[in-house]
GROMACS .gro file of N, CA and C in nm:
model
  489
    1MET      N    1  -0.579  -2.307  -0.156
    1MET     CA    2  -0.682  -2.157  -0.154
    1MET      C    3  -0.562  -2.018  -0.194
    2GLY      N    4  -0.516  -1.948  -0.115
    2GLY     CA    5  -0.373  -1.863  -0.205
    2GLY      C    6  -0.402  -1.750  -0.089
    3TRP      N    7  -0.391  -1.637  -0.101
    3TRP     CA    8  -0.298  -1.524  -0.088
    3TRP      C    9  -0.386  -1.424  -0.001
    4ILE      N   10  -0.416  -1.388   0.136
    4ILE     CA   11  -0.525  -1.292   0.206
    4ILE      C   12  -0.419  -1.171   0.249
    5VAL      N   13  -0.497  -1.050   0.268
    5VAL     CA   14  -0.396  -0.895   0.307
    5VAL      C   15  -0.419  -0.940   0.446
    6VAL      N   16  -0.335  -0.894   0.539
    6VAL     CA   17  -0.308  -0.868   0.643
    6VAL      C   18  -0.309  -0.708   0.708
    7GLN      N   19  -0.453  -0.650   0.737
    7GLN     CA   20  -0.358  -0.552   0.799
    7GLN      C   21  -0.300  -0.524   0.903
    8THR      N   22  -0.128  -0.475   0.978
    8THR     CA   23  -0.137  -0.488   1.091
    8THR      C   24  -0.140  -0.334   1.178
    9LYS      N   25  -0.123  -0.371   1.291
    9LYS     CA   26  -0.118  -0.262   1.331
    9LYS      C   27  -0.002  -0.095   1.346
   10SER      N   28  -0.005  -0.017   1.370
   10SER     CA   29   0.130   0.067   1.300
   10SER      C   30   0.271   0.029   1.364
   11ASN      N   31   0.370   0.013   1.282
   11ASN     CA   32   0.488  -0.042   1.293
   11ASN      C   33   0.501  -0.179   1.356
   12CYS      N   34   0.379  -0.229   1.349
   12CYS     CA   35   0.415  -0.394   1.392
   12CYS      C   36   0.408  -0.498   1.259
   13GLU      N   37   0.471  -0.415   1.165
   13GLU     CA   38   0.469  -0.557   1.050
   13GLU      C   39   0.571  -0.723   1.056
   14LYS      N   40   0.683  -0.636   1.152
   14LYS     CA   41   0.796  -0.772   1.169
   14LYS      C   42   0.686  -0.813   1.288
   15LYS      N   43   0.664  -0.747   1.411
   15LYS     CA   44   0.586  -0.882   1.493
   15LYS      C   45   0.493  -0.916   1.439
   16ALA      N   46   0.430  -0.936   1.369
   16ALA     CA   47   0.279  -0.971   1.310
   16ALA      C   48   0.283  -1.099   1.210
   17SER      N   49   0.412  -1.034   1.144
   17SER     CA   50   0.498  -1.157   1.089
   17SER      C   51   0.555  -1.285   1.137
   18LEU      N   52   0.613  -1.268   1.284
   18LEU     CA   53   0.683  -1.340   1.351
   18LEU      C   54   0.546  -1.443   1.420
   19ASN      N   55   0.466  -1.350   1.486
   19ASN     CA   56   0.388  -1.438   1.555
   19ASN      C   57   0.286  -1.524   1.469
   20LEU      N   58   0.278  -1.461   1.348
   20LEU     CA   59   0.158  -1.562   1.245
   20LEU      C   60   0.291  -1.694   1.192
   21THR      N   61   0.409  -1.668   1.168
   21THR     CA   62   0.486  -1.752   1.164
   21THR      C   63   0.465  -1.879   1.268
   22ARG      N   64   0.502  -1.845   1.383
   22ARG     CA   65   0.477  -1.913   1.528
   22ARG      C   66   0.362  -1.971   1.502
   23GLN      N   67   0.255  -1.927   1.435
   23GLN     CA   68   0.190  -2.019   1.464
   23GLN      C   69   0.122  -2.102   1.345
   24GLY      N   70   0.224  -2.082   1.228
   24GLY     CA   71   0.198  -2.250   1.127
   24GLY      C   72   0.145  -2.103   1.005
   25TYR      N   73   0.136  -2.026   1.015
   25TYR     CA   74   0.067  -1.973   0.801
   25TYR      C   75   0.224  -1.926   0.803
   26LYS      N   76   0.211  -1.945   0.627
   26LYS     CA   77   0.308  -1.865   0.545
   26LYS      C   78   0.289  -1.756   0.488
   27VAL      N   79   0.399  -1.665   0.613
   27VAL     CA   80   0.329  -1.463   0.563
   27VAL      C   81   0.516  -1.452   0.428
   28PHE      N   82   0.420  -1.367   0.408
   28PHE     CA   83   0.479  -1.267   0.347
   28PHE      C   84   0.504  -1.117   0.328
   29PHE      N   85   0.665  -1.084   0.399
   29PHE     CA   86   0.656  -0.946   0.423
   29PHE      C   87   0.735  -0.887   0.350
   30PRO      N   88   0.671  -0.817   0.260
   30PRO     CA   89   0.774  -0.786   0.152
   30PRO      C   90   0.886  -0.638   0.189
   31LYS      N   91   1.000  -0.599   0.195
   31LYS     CA   92   1.107  -0.461   0.239
   31LYS      C   93   1.140  -0.434   0.148
   32ILE      N   94   1.188  -0.289   0.128
   32ILE     CA   95   1.257  -0.246   0.083
   32ILE      C   96   1.397  -0.144   0.154
   33GLU      N   97   1.485  -0.144   0.071
   33GLU     CA   98   1.682  -0.109   0.148
   33GLU      C   99   1.628   0.061   0.116
   34LYS      N  100   1.623   0.081   0.230
   34LYS     CA  101   1.664   0.241   0.241
   34LYS      C  102   1.787   0.288   0.293
   35THR      N  103   1.911   0.363   0.210
   35THR     CA  104   2.029   0.448   0.305
   35THR      C  105   1.964   0.579   0.394
   36VAL      N  106   2.007   0.537   0.441
   36VAL     CA  107   2.016   0.700   0.546
   36VAL      C  108   2.121   0.728   0.619
   37ILE      N  109   2.153   0.861   0.661
   37ILE     CA  110   2.240   0.908   0.752
   37ILE      C  111   2.198   0.954   0.859
   38LYS      N  112   2.273   0.832   1.004
   38LYS     CA  113   2.225   0.867   1.125
   38LYS      C  114   2.365   0.857   1.193
   39PHE      N  115   2.316   1.035   1.263
   39PHE     CA  116   2.429   0.973   1.371
   39PHE      C  117   2.581   1.022   1.279
   40GLN      N  118   2.601   1.059   1.181
   40GLN     CA  119   2.705   1.050   1.091
   40GLN      C  120   2.745   0.952   1.053
   41LYS      N  121   2.681   0.846   0.997
   41LYS     CA  122   2.698   0.714   0.976
   41LYS      C  123   2.609   0.684   0.891
   42ILE      N  124   2.662   0.567   0.718
   42ILE     CA  125   2.550   0.553   0.699
   42ILE      C  126   2.519   0.425   0.705
   43CYS      N  127   2.378   0.423   0.682
   43CYS     CA  128   2.311   0.303   0.777
   43CYS      C  129   2.235   0.247   0.636
   44GLN      N  130   2.191   0.110   0.633
   44GLN     CA  131   2.125   0.039   0.517
   44GLN      C  132   1.974   0.022   0.687
   45LEU      N  133   1.842   0.045   0.608
   45LEU     CA  134   1.756   0.035   0.731
   45LEU      C  135   1.650  -0.035   0.606
   46PHE      N  136   1.586  -0.174   0.659
   46PHE     CA  137   1.467  -0.197   0.594
   46PHE      C  138   1.355  -0.155   0.646
   47LYS      N  139   1.259  -0.067   0.491
   47LYS     CA  140   1.144  -0.104   0.573
   47LYS      C  141   1.039  -0.153   0.506
   48PRO      N  142   0.942  -0.153   0.524
   48PRO     CA  143   0.806  -0.237   0.471
   48PRO      C  144   0.777  -0.192   0.337
   49LEU      N  145   0.757  -0.269   0.209
   49LEU     CA  146   0.749  -0.207   0.071
   49LEU      C  147   0.603  -0.147   0.068
   50PHE      N  148   0.481  -0.231   0.171
   50PHE     CA  149   0.345  -0.218   0.191
   50PHE      C  150   0.340  -0.191   0.302
   51PRO      N  151   0.369  -0.010   0.343
   51PRO     CA  152   0.346   0.011   0.541
   51PRO      C  153   0.247  -0.031   0.590
   52GLY      N  154   0.190  -0.099   0.693
   52GLY     CA  155   0.109  -0.146   0.783
   52GLY      C  156   0.014  -0.281   0.731
   53TYR      N  157   0.064  -0.342   0.589
   53TYR     CA  158   0.002  -0.468   0.568
   53TYR      C  159   0.120  -0.566   0.503
   54ILE      N  160   0.054  -0.658   0.534
   54ILE     CA  161   0.146  -0.824   0.521
   54ILE      C  162   0.060  -0.923   0.424
   55PHE      N  163   0.138  -1.038   0.355
   55PHE     CA  164   0.049  -1.151   0.331
   55PHE      C  165   0.065  -1.258   0.375
   56VAL      N  166  -0.040  -1.307   0.362
   56VAL     CA  167  -0.038  -1.488   0.506
   56VAL      C  168  -0.154  -1.520   0.373
   57SER      N  169  -0.041  -1.667   0.356
   57SER     CA  170  -0.096  -1.771   0.258
   57SER      C  171  -0.188  -1.892   0.351
   58LEU      N  172  -0.316  -1.947   0.328
   58LEU     CA  173  -0.373  -2.040   0.402
   58LEU      C  174  -0.393  -2.123   0.257
   59LYS      N  175  -0.453  -2.238   0.331
   59LYS     CA  176  -0.449  -2.363   0.292
   59LYS      C  177  -0.622  -2.365   0.277
   60ASP      N  178  -0.639  -2.520   0.198
   60ASP     CA  179  -0.796  -2.510   0.230
   60ASP      C  180  -0.830  -2.585   0.355
   61ASN      N  181  -0.777  -2.621   0.452
   61ASN     CA  182  -0.821  -2.649   0.577
   61ASN      C  183  -0.760  -2.603   0.687
   62GLN      N  184  -0.693  -2.495   0.655
   62GLN     CA  185  -0.656  -2.387   0.745
   62GLN      C  186  -0.728  -2.330   0.844
   63SER      N  187  -0.735  -2.289   0.951
   63SER     CA  188  -0.856  -2.189   1.031
   63SER      C  189  -0.755  -2.039   0.970
   64TRP      N  190  -0.871  -1.928   0.994
   64TRP     CA  191  -0.779  -1.786   1.026
   64TRP      C  192  -0.891  -1.746   1.048
   65ASN      N  193  -0.948  -1.799   1.184
   65ASN     CA  194  -1.026  -1.717   1.287
   65ASN      C  195  -0.889  -1.607   1.398
   66LYS      N  196  -0.784  -1.687   1.411
   66LYS     CA  197  -0.700  -1.662   1.492
   66LYS      C  198  -0.656  -1.568   1.462
   67ILE      N  199  -0.585  -1.547   1.368
   67ILE     CA  200  -0.503  -1.397   1.265
   67ILE      C  201  -0.525  -1.289   1.354
   68ASN      N  202  -0.677  -1.222   1.367
   68ASN     CA  203  -0.711  -1.152   1.367
   68ASN      C  204  -0.683  -1.134   1.542
   69TYR      N  205  -0.656  -1.285   1.621
   69TYR     CA  206  -0.620  -1.196   1.780
   69TYR      C  207  -0.474  -1.220   1.771
   70THR      N  208  -0.382  -1.238   1.691
   70THR     CA  209  -0.244  -1.282   1.656
   70THR      C  210  -0.216  -1.104   1.737
   71TYR      N  211  -0.090  -1.070   1.834
   71TYR     CA  212   0.000  -0.991   1.848
   71TYR      C  213   0.077  -0.944   1.711
   72GLY      N  214   0.026  -0.822   1.695
   72GLY     CA  215   0.040  -0.736   1.598
   72GLY      C  216   0.002  -0.693   1.501
   73VAL      N  217  -0.134  -0.779   1.432
   73VAL     CA  218  -0.266  -0.778   1.387
   73VAL      C  219  -0.336  -0.679   1.380
   74PHE      N  220  -0.379  -0.599   1.325
   74PHE     CA  221  -0.502  -0.514   1.324
   74PHE      C  222  -0.638  -0.591   1.274
   75LYS      N  223  -0.654  -0.624   1.145
   75LYS     CA  224  -0.782  -0.699   1.100
   75LYS      C  225  -0.737  -0.775   1.018
   76ILE      N  226  -0.779  -0.853   0.936
   76ILE     CA  227  -0.756  -0.937   0.792
   76ILE      C  228  -0.864  -0.850   0.694
   77LEU      N  229  -0.862  -0.824   0.592
   77LEU     CA  230  -0.858  -0.738   0.498
   77LEU      C  231  -0.977  -0.802   0.386
   78LYS      N  232  -1.125  -0.757   0.428
   78LYS     CA  233  -1.231  -0.862   0.381
   78LYS      C  234  -1.317  -0.750   0.261
   79PHE      N  235  -1.384  -0.828   0.166
   79PHE     CA  236  -1.458  -0.770   0.088
   79PHE      C  237  -1.652  -0.823   0.133
   80ASN      N  238  -1.679  -0.742   0.143
   80ASN     CA  239  -1.848  -0.723   0.140
   80ASN      C  240  -1.858  -0.863   0.298
   81GLU      N  241  -1.780  -0.798   0.398
   81GLU     CA  242  -1.757  -0.925   0.504
   81GLU      C  243  -1.705  -1.046   0.463
   82LYS      N  244  -1.674  -1.087   0.355
   82LYS     CA  245  -1.609  -1.195   0.319
   82LYS      C  246  -1.453  -1.176   0.280
   83LEU      N  247  -1.376  -1.333   0.308
   83LEU     CA  248  -1.260  -1.302   0.292
   83LEU      C  249  -1.192  -1.309   0.182
   84TYR      N  250  -1.120  -1.188   0.125
   84TYR     CA  251  -1.060  -1.172  -0.026
   84TYR      C  252  -0.938  -1.199  -0.054
   85PHE      N  253  -0.960  -1.304  -0.128
   85PHE     CA  254  -0.812  -1.423  -0.224
   85PHE      C  255  -0.729  -1.296  -0.323
   86LEU      N  256  -0.618  -1.296  -0.235
   86LEU     CA  257  -0.544  -1.228  -0.396
   86LEU      C  258  -0.565  -1.267  -0.515
   87PRO      N  259  -0.542  -1.209  -0.707
   87PRO     CA  260  -0.477  -1.359  -0.770
   87PRO      C  261  -0.345  -1.373  -0.730
   88LYS      N  262  -0.314  -1.545  -0.753
   88LYS     CA  263  -0.243  -1.560  -0.744
   88LYS      C  264  -0.092  -1.483  -0.785
   89ASN      N  265  -0.103  -1.460  -0.910
   89ASN     CA  266  -0.027  -1.393  -0.953
   89ASN      C  267   0.087  -1.246  -0.904
   90ILE      N  268  -0.050  -1.211  -0.824
   90ILE     CA  269   0.034  -1.066  -0.828
   90ILE      C  270   0.121  -1.096  -0.652
   91VAL      N  271   0.098  -1.151  -0.596
   91VAL     CA  272   0.223  -1.191  -0.491
   91VAL      C  273   0.341  -1.293  -0.541
   92ASP      N  274   0.303  -1.367  -0.665
   92ASP     CA  275   0.397  -1.445  -0.736
   92ASP      C  276   0.527  -1.312  -0.791
   93LYS      N  277   0.452  -1.227  -0.891
   93LYS     CA  278   0.559  -1.121  -0.945
   93LYS      C  279   0.636  -1.017  -0.790
   94ILE      N  280   0.556  -1.019  -0.738
   94ILE     CA  281   0.613  -0.946  -0.574
   94ILE      C  282   0.744  -1.056  -0.538
   95LYS      N  283   0.712  -1.125  -0.529
   95LYS     CA  284   0.805  -1.257  -0.459
   95LYS      C  285   0.935  -1.267  -0.572
   96VAL      N  286   0.889  -1.214  -0.728
   96VAL     CA  287   0.990  -1.290  -0.812
   96VAL      C  288   1.086  -1.129  -0.780
   97SER      N  289   1.044  -1.025  -0.764
   97SER     CA  290   1.135  -0.925  -0.745
   97SER      C  291   1.181  -0.880  -0.615
   98CYS      N  292   1.193  -0.980  -0.520
   98CYS     CA  293   1.239  -0.999  -0.380
   98CYS      C  294   1.368  -1.128  -0.407
   99ASN      N  295   1.472  -1.069  -0.284
   99ASN     CA  296   1.555  -1.153  -0.241
   99ASN      C  297   1.502  -1.267  -0.163
  100GLU      N  298   1.611  -1.376  -0.115
  100GLU     CA  299   1.555  -1.483  -0.051
  100GLU      C  300   1.523  -1.351   0.096
  101ASN      N  301   1.584  -1.275   0.158
  101ASN     CA  302   1.511  -1.195   0.313
  101ASN      C  303   1.434  -1.073   0.253
  102GLU      N  304   1.353  -1.138   0.165
  102GLU     CA  305   1.271  -1.060   0.127
  102GLU      C  306   1.265  -0.938   0.087
  103VAL      N  307   1.337  -0.926   0.102
  103VAL     CA  308   1.390  -0.747   0.052
  103VAL      C  309   1.324  -0.727  -0.120
  104PHE      N  310   1.300  -0.641  -0.135
  104PHE     CA  311   1.281  -0.589  -0.291
  104PHE      C  312   1.382  -0.536  -0.402
  105LYS      N  313   1.412  -0.598  -0.475
  105LYS     CA  314   1.551  -0.566  -0.539
  105LYS      C  315   1.495  -0.391  -0.652
  106VAL      N  316   1.568  -0.282  -0.600
  106VAL     CA  317   1.490  -0.184  -0.648
  106VAL      C  318   1.631  -0.182  -0.747
  107LYS      N  319   1.600  -0.164  -0.890
  107LYS     CA  320   1.682  -0.128  -0.974
  107LYS      C  321   1.675   0.055  -1.043
  108LYS      N  322   1.775   0.126  -0.962
  108LYS     CA  323   1.826   0.275  -0.959
  108LYS      C  324   1.820   0.326  -1.096
  109LYS      N  325   1.714   0.381  -1.137
  109LYS     CA  326   1.682   0.505  -1.253
  109LYS      C  327   1.721   0.621  -1.240
  110PHE      N  328   1.745   0.677  -1.296
  110PHE     CA  329   1.768   0.833  -1.336
  110PHE      C  330   1.736   0.840  -1.450
  111ARG      N  331   1.702   0.981  -1.439
  111ARG     CA  332   1.729   1.022  -1.601
  111ARG      C  333   1.800   1.153  -1.594
  112ARG      N  334   1.846   1.184  -1.698
  112ARG     CA  335   1.940   1.299  -1.726
  112ARG      C  336   1.892   1.430  -1.706
  113GLY      N  337   1.957   1.490  -1.606
  113GLY     CA  338   1.956   1.628  -1.597
  113GLY      C  339   1.855   1.606  -1.360
  114GLN      N  340   1.844   1.477  -1.385
  114GLN     CA  341   1.806   1.502  -1.268
  114GLN      C  342   1.869   1.504  -1.191
  115LYS      N  343   1.870   1.588  -1.025
  115LYS     CA  344   1.919   1.596  -0.928
  115LYS      C  345   1.960   1.489  -0.856
  116VAL      N  346   2.054   1.435  -0.803
  116VAL     CA  347   2.112   1.326  -0.707
  116VAL      C  348   2.162   1.386  -0.602
  117LYS      N  349   2.203   1.314  -0.522
  117LYS     CA  350   2.261   1.319  -0.381
  117LYS      C  351   2.377   1.245  -0.423
  118LEU      N  352   2.523   1.204  -0.382
  118LEU     CA  353   2.625   1.118  -0.408
  118LEU      C  354   2.627   1.104  -0.293
  119ILE      N  355   2.622   0.978  -0.200
  119ILE     CA  356   2.673   0.945  -0.053
  119ILE      C  357   2.775   0.862  -0.055
  120LYS      N  358   2.921   0.899   0.014
  120LYS     CA  359   2.992   0.808   0.024
  120LYS      C  360   3.018   0.785   0.182
  121GLN      N  361   3.087   0.702   0.231
  121GLN     CA  362   3.086   0.638   0.354
  121GLN      C  363   3.219   0.706   0.426
  122ASN      N  364   3.251   0.802   0.388
  122ASN     CA  365   3.317   0.879   0.526
  122ASN      C  366   3.241   1.002   0.501
  123TYR      N  367   3.091   0.974   0.479
  123TYR     CA  368   3.011   1.086   0.519
  123TYR      C  369   3.006   1.168   0.468
  124LEU      N  370   3.039   1.227   0.340
  124LEU     CA  371   3.056   1.302   0.240
  124LEU      C  372   2.944   1.272   0.158
  125THR      N  373   2.842   1.411   0.119
  125THR     CA  374   2.739   1.399   0.047
  125THR      C  375   2.741   1.525  -0.015
  126LEU      N  376   2.709   1.493  -0.154
  126LEU     CA  377   2.704   1.606  -0.261
  126LEU      C  378   2.675   1.599  -0.325
  127ASP      N  379   2.570   1.745  -0.371
  127ASP     CA  380   2.465   1.752  -0.501
  127ASP      C  381   2.540   1.678  -0.600
  128ALA      N  382   2.476   1.643  -0.710
  128ALA     CA  383   2.517   1.627  -0.857
  128ALA      C  384   2.406   1.599  -0.923
  129VAL      N  385   2.454   1.609  -1.077
  129VAL     CA  386   2.325   1.627  -1.211
  129VAL      C  387   2.332   1.473  -1.208
  130PHE      N  388   2.249   1.368  -1.260
  130PHE     CA  389   2.270   1.263  -1.332
  130PHE      C  390   2.274   1.288  -1.489
  131GLU      N  391   2.398   1.220  -1.548
  131GLU     CA  392   2.440   1.214  -1.680
  131GLU      C  393   2.352   1.110  -1.750
  132GLU      N  394   2.417   1.017  -1.734
  132GLU     CA  395   2.366   0.836  -1.777
  132GLU      C  396   2.419   0.739  -1.703
  133HIS      N  397   2.379   0.600  -1.676
  133HIS     CA  398   2.428   0.488  -1.706
  133HIS      C  399   2.487   0.449  -1.750
  134ILE      N  400   2.661   0.388  -1.745
  134ILE     CA  401   2.711   0.351  -1.851
  134ILE      C  402   2.722   0.216  -1.856
  135ASP      N  403   2.681   0.158  -1.709
  135ASP     CA  404   2.657  -0.022  -1.730
  135ASP      C  405   2.518  -0.027  -1.622
  136GLN      N  406   2.493  -0.181  -1.544
  136GLN     CA  407   2.446  -0.184  -1.446
  136GLN      C  408   2.514  -0.150  -1.318
  137LYS      N  409   2.637  -0.091  -1.322
  137LYS     CA  410   2.696  -0.043  -1.182
  137LYS      C  411   2.717   0.130  -1.226
  138ARG      N  412   2.743   0.141  -1.310
  138ARG     CA  413   2.774   0.237  -1.308
  138ARG      C  414   2.761   0.397  -1.389
  139SER      N  415   2.741   0.490  -1.360
  139SER     CA  416   2.750   0.591  -1.377
  139SER      C  417   2.840   0.738  -1.399
  140TYR      N  418   2.745   0.817  -1.488
  140TYR     CA  419   2.828   0.939  -1.495
  140TYR      C  420   2.726   1.039  -1.469
  141VAL      N  421   2.802   1.088  -1.342
  141VAL     CA  422   2.682   1.225  -1.307
  141VAL      C  423   2.845   1.388  -1.315
  142PHE      N  424   2.742   1.502  -1.308
  142PHE     CA  425   2.811   1.651  -1.329
  142PHE      C  426   2.852   1.662  -1.152
  143LEU      N  427   2.931   1.689  -1.112
  143LEU     CA  428   2.983   1.769  -1.008
  143LEU      C  429   3.021   1.866  -1.003
  144GLU      N  430   2.972   2.008  -0.934
  144GLU     CA  431   3.051   2.090  -0.913
  144GLU      C  432   3.127   2.148  -0.824
  145PHE      N  433   3.237   2.161  -0.839
  145PHE     CA  434   3.377   2.211  -0.816
  145PHE      C  435   3.440   2.345  -0.805
  146LEU      N  436   3.431   2.400  -0.780
  146LEU     CA  437   3.510   2.517  -0.803
  146LEU      C  438   3.458   2.614  -0.866
  147LYS      N  439   3.290   2.620  -0.887
  147LYS     CA  440   3.237   2.686  -1.002
  147LYS      C  441   3.239   2.633  -1.128
  148GLN      N  442   3.272   2.519  -1.196
  148GLN     CA  443   3.275   2.440  -1.295
  148GLN      C  444   3.225   2.285  -1.249
  149LYS      N  445   3.138   2.297  -1.363
  149LYS     CA  446   3.122   2.114  -1.356
  149LYS      C  447   3.221   2.040  -1.405
  150ILE      N  448   3.180   1.904  -1.362
  150ILE     CA  449   3.338   1.824  -1.354
  150ILE      C  450   3.263   1.737  -1.386
  151LYS      N  451   3.236   1.601  -1.516
  151LYS     CA  452   3.196   1.475  -1.552
  151LYS      C  453   3.269   1.323  -1.442
  152THR      N  454   3.188   1.257  -1.387
  152THR     CA  455   3.283   1.196  -1.287
  152THR      C  456   3.193   1.035  -1.316
  153LYS      N  457   3.304   1.004  -1.288
  153LYS     CA  458   3.191   0.847  -1.303
  153LYS      C  459   3.204   0.798  -1.128
  154ILE      N  460   3.101   0.774  -1.113
  154ILE     CA  461   3.004   0.716  -1.006
  154ILE      C  462   2.982   0.571  -0.955
  155ASP      N  463   2.969   0.485  -0.834
  155ASP     CA  464   2.937   0.353  -0.894
  155ASP      C  465   2.797   0.387  -0.799
  156THR      N  466   2.682   0.365  -0.917
  156THR     CA  467   2.534   0.354  -0.958
  156THR      C  468   2.476   0.336  -0.793
  157ILE      N  469   2.555   0.266  -0.644
  157ILE     CA  470   2.518   0.176  -0.555
  157ILE      C  471   2.523   0.345  -0.426
  158HIS      N  472   2.615   0.453  -0.486
  158HIS     CA  473   2.651   0.596  -0.408
  158HIS      C  474   2.509   0.653  -0.439
  159LEU      N  475   2.446   0.660  -0.560
  159LEU     CA  476   2.352   0.774  -0.563
  159LEU      C  477   2.207   0.762  -0.468
  160GLU      N  478   2.155   0.872  -0.491
  160GLU     CA  479   2.020   0.863  -0.384
  160GLU      C  480   1.940   1.004  -0.462
  161SER      N  481   1.789   0.962  -0.493
  161SER     CA  482   1.722   1.067  -0.560
  161SER      C  483   1.721   1.176  -0.505
  162PHE      N  484   1.700   1.287  -0.541
  162PHE     CA  485   1.703   1.425  -0.428
  162PHE      C  486   1.615   1.434  -0.363
  163VAL      N  487   1.543   1.408  -0.263
  163VAL     CA  488   1.382   1.479  -0.210
  163VAL      C  489   1.398   1.617  -0.170
   0.00000   0.00000   0.00000
């Protein structure tokens, strides 16, 4: 048959995904990795790519009635009270952009002149201005030091968009 969209209760995507998997459903729960500083430590958090929603694959003879009664599930999204199946290529395109742990691979793209934050392991965060990508892993940024702008080569993984 195909993929349906299941709306979960607030912050229950992981619970719903786990419980549906235990019931024998094939579940796709894409996540995105975020770098944050908590208690003066750099942490990698995994947040839902689509907060409040997961994808469930249904086979031709598979019952879907018990999905609504699964712990963590709010409801199945329907169209005119009928089960709505997503076009197959939509979920496949998202899956191609995810790794084996269903984490969406985000390519960090910055524009010249964009303000960015430089985050290093020693809890140091500096404001910088993005200049250009050198290759896939490194970039040039301008750091302001003693009222002078210094062009510096930085690993792109340490750069975050300025919010």
